Coordinates of C-alpha atoms in Angstrom, one line a residue:
X1 CA 14.1 4.2 -18.4
X2 CA 12.7 0.7 -18.8
X3 CA 15.3 -0.6 -16.3
X4 CA 14.2 1.9 -13.7
X5 CA 10.6 1.0 -14.2
X6 CA 11.3 -2.8 -13.9
X7 CA 13.5 -2.2 -10.8
X8 CA 10.8 -0.1 -9.3
X9 CA 8.1 -2.7 -9.9
X10 CA 10.2 -5.4 -8.3
X11 CA 11.0 -3.1 -5.4
X12 CA 7.3 -2.1 -5.1
X13 CA 6.2 -5.7 -4.8
X14 CA 8.7 -6.3 -2.1
X15 CA 7.6 -3.1 -0.4
X16 CA 4.0 -4.3 -0.5
X17 CA 5.2 -7.2 1.7
X18 CA 6.7 -4.7 4.1
X19 CA 3.5 -2.8 4.2
X20 CA 1.6 -5.9 5.2
X21 CA 4.1 -6.7 7.9
X22 CA 3.8 -3.2 9.3
X23 CA 0.0 -3.5 9.4
X24 CA 0.3 -7.0 11.0
X25 CA 2.6 -5.6 13.7
X26 CA 0.4 -2.6 14.3
X27 CA -2.7 -4.7 14.6
X28 CA -1.0 -7.1 17.1
X29 CA 0.1 -4.1 19.3
X30 CA -3.6 -3.0 19.3
X31 CA -4.7 -6.6 20.1
X32 CA -6.7 -6.8 17.0
X33 CA -6.7 -9.7 14.5
X34 CA -4.8 -8.9 11.3
X35 CA -7.0 -9.6 8.3
X36 CA -6.0 -7.5 5.3
X37 CA -9.0 -8.6 3.3
X38 CA -11.9 -8.3 5.8
X39 CA -10.5 -5.9 8.4
X40 CA -12.6 -2.8 7.4
X41 CA -9.4 -0.8 6.7
X42 CA -8.6 1.4 3.7
X43 CA -6.7 -1.5 2.2
X44 CA -9.4 -4.1 2.6
X45 CA -12.1 -1.7 1.3
X46 CA -10.2 -0.5 -1.8
X47 CA -8.7 -3.9 -2.6
X48 CA -12.0 -5.7 -2.5
X49 CA -13.7 -3.0 -4.6
X50 CA -10.9 -3.0 -7.2
X51 CA -11.1 -6.8 -7.4
X52 CA -14.8 -6.6 -8.0
X53 CA -14.4 -3.9 -10.6
X54 CA -11.9 -6.0 -12.5
X55 CA -14.4 -8.9 -12.5
X56 CA -12.1 -11.2 -10.7
X57 CA -14.2 -11.2 -7.5
X58 CA -16.2 -14.1 -8.9
X59 CA -13.2 -16.4 -8.5
X60 CA -13.6 -19.0 -5.7
X61 CA -11.4 -17.1 -3.2
X62 CA -11.8 -13.4 -3.0
X63 CA -8.9 -13.3 -0.6
X64 CA -6.5 -14.5 -3.3
X65 CA -7.9 -12.0 -5.8
X66 CA -7.5 -9.2 -3.3
X67 CA -3.9 -10.2 -2.6
X68 CA -3.2 -10.1 -6.3
X69 CA -4.7 -6.6 -6.5
X70 CA -2.7 -5.5 -3.5
X71 CA 0.7 -6.7 -4.9
X72 CA -0.2 -5.5 -8.3
X73 CA -0.9 -2.0 -7.0
X74 CA 2.3 -2.1 -4.9
X75 CA 4.3 -3.1 -8.0
X76 CA 2.6 -0.4 -10.1
X77 CA 3.4 2.3 -7.6
X78 CA 7.0 1.0 -7.5
X79 CA 7.2 1.2 -11.3
X80 CA 6.0 4.8 -11.1
X81 CA 8.6 5.5 -8.4
X82 CA 11.3 4.0 -10.7
X83 CA 10.1 6.1 -13.7
X84 CA 10.0 9.3 -11.6
X85 CA 13.3 8.7 -9.7
X86 CA 15.4 9.4 -12.8
X87 CA 14.0 12.8 -13.8
X88 CA 13.0 13.8 -10.3
X89 CA 15.7 12.4 -7.9
X90 CA 14.1 14.3 -5.0
X91 CA 11.3 11.7 -5.0
X92 CA 13.7 9.5 -3.0
X93 CA 13.8 12.1 -0.3
X94 CA 14.0 10.8 3.3
X95 CA 14.7 7.3 2.1
X96 CA 11.4 6.9 0.4
X97 CA 9.4 8.2 3.4
X98 CA 8.2 11.2 1.3
X99 CA 6.9 8.9 -1.4
X100 CA 5.2 6.6 1.2
X101 CA 3.5 9.7 2.7
X102 CA 2.4 10.9 -0.7
X103 CA 0.9 7.5 -1.5
X104 CA -1.0 7.5 1.8
X105 CA -2.4 11.0 1.2
X106 CA -3.4 10.1 -2.4
X107 CA -4.7 6.6 -1.9
X108 CA -6.2 6.7 1.6
X109 CA -7.1 10.3 2.2
X110 CA -8.1 11.8 -1.1
X111 CA -8.3 9.8 -4.3
X112 CA -9.5 6.5 -2.8
X113 CA -12.5 8.0 -1.1
X114 CA -13.2 10.3 -4.0
X115 CA -13.4 7.3 -6.4
X116 CA -15.5 5.4 -3.9
X117 CA -12.8 2.8 -3.3
X118 CA -12.8 3.5 0.4
X119 CA -14.8 5.4 2.9
X120 CA -13.7 8.9 4.1
X121 CA -10.8 8.9 6.7
X122 CA -13.1 10.1 9.5
X123 CA -15.4 7.0 8.9
X124 CA -12.6 4.7 10.3
X125 CA -11.4 4.4 13.8
X126 CA -8.3 6.3 14.7
X127 CA -6.1 3.2 14.9
X128 CA -6.9 2.4 11.2
X129 CA -5.7 5.8 10.1
X130 CA -2.5 5.5 12.2
X131 CA -1.9 2.0 10.8
X132 CA -2.4 3.1 7.2
X133 CA 0.1 6.0 7.7
X134 CA 2.7 3.9 9.4
X135 CA 2.3 1.1 6.9
X136 CA 2.8 3.5 4.0
X137 CA 5.9 4.8 5.6
X138 CA 7.2 1.2 5.8
X139 CA 6.3 0.8 2.1
X140 CA 8.2 3.9 1.1
X141 CA 11.3 3.0 3.1
X142 CA 11.3 -0.6 1.9
X143 CA 10.8 0.6 -1.7
X144 CA 13.8 2.8 -1.6
X145 CA 16.0 0.2 0.2
X146 CA 15.1 -2.5 -2.3
X147 CA 15.4 -0.2 -5.3
X148 CA 18.9 0.9 -4.1
X149 CA 19.9 -2.7 -3.6
X150 CA 18.8 -3.7 -7.1
X151 CA 20.2 -0.6 -8.8

């Protein structure tokens, strides 16, 4: 069990990088600057609020803190994936795309706004919702690929 959790955490951190790359590419296709910290997206809203709640936002560079929170969250969701993958193997359905979609629905659409970590989905421009969804698909696919490679 511990091996699956650690493998998932490592895969999750790598998948966090994939999520960032997907967002960067989506933003460039929309001719918008990519700024994960100040972009007004779900990620920037929730990451900044979590950093402030953890009292690390007083550090000199909030951007660095937000990056730590982002990768910490990516690793934590990867660890959860690893823990669940053993007893519930269907969690890996669709090469991780199901898990990426579930995270998007939970974090960006329901729980994030309910906890005040981000605004409601309809308060963002459509491209932000599309970018968040595609990026979470990239996260799920990268998570499963790296997990399988490390397994």
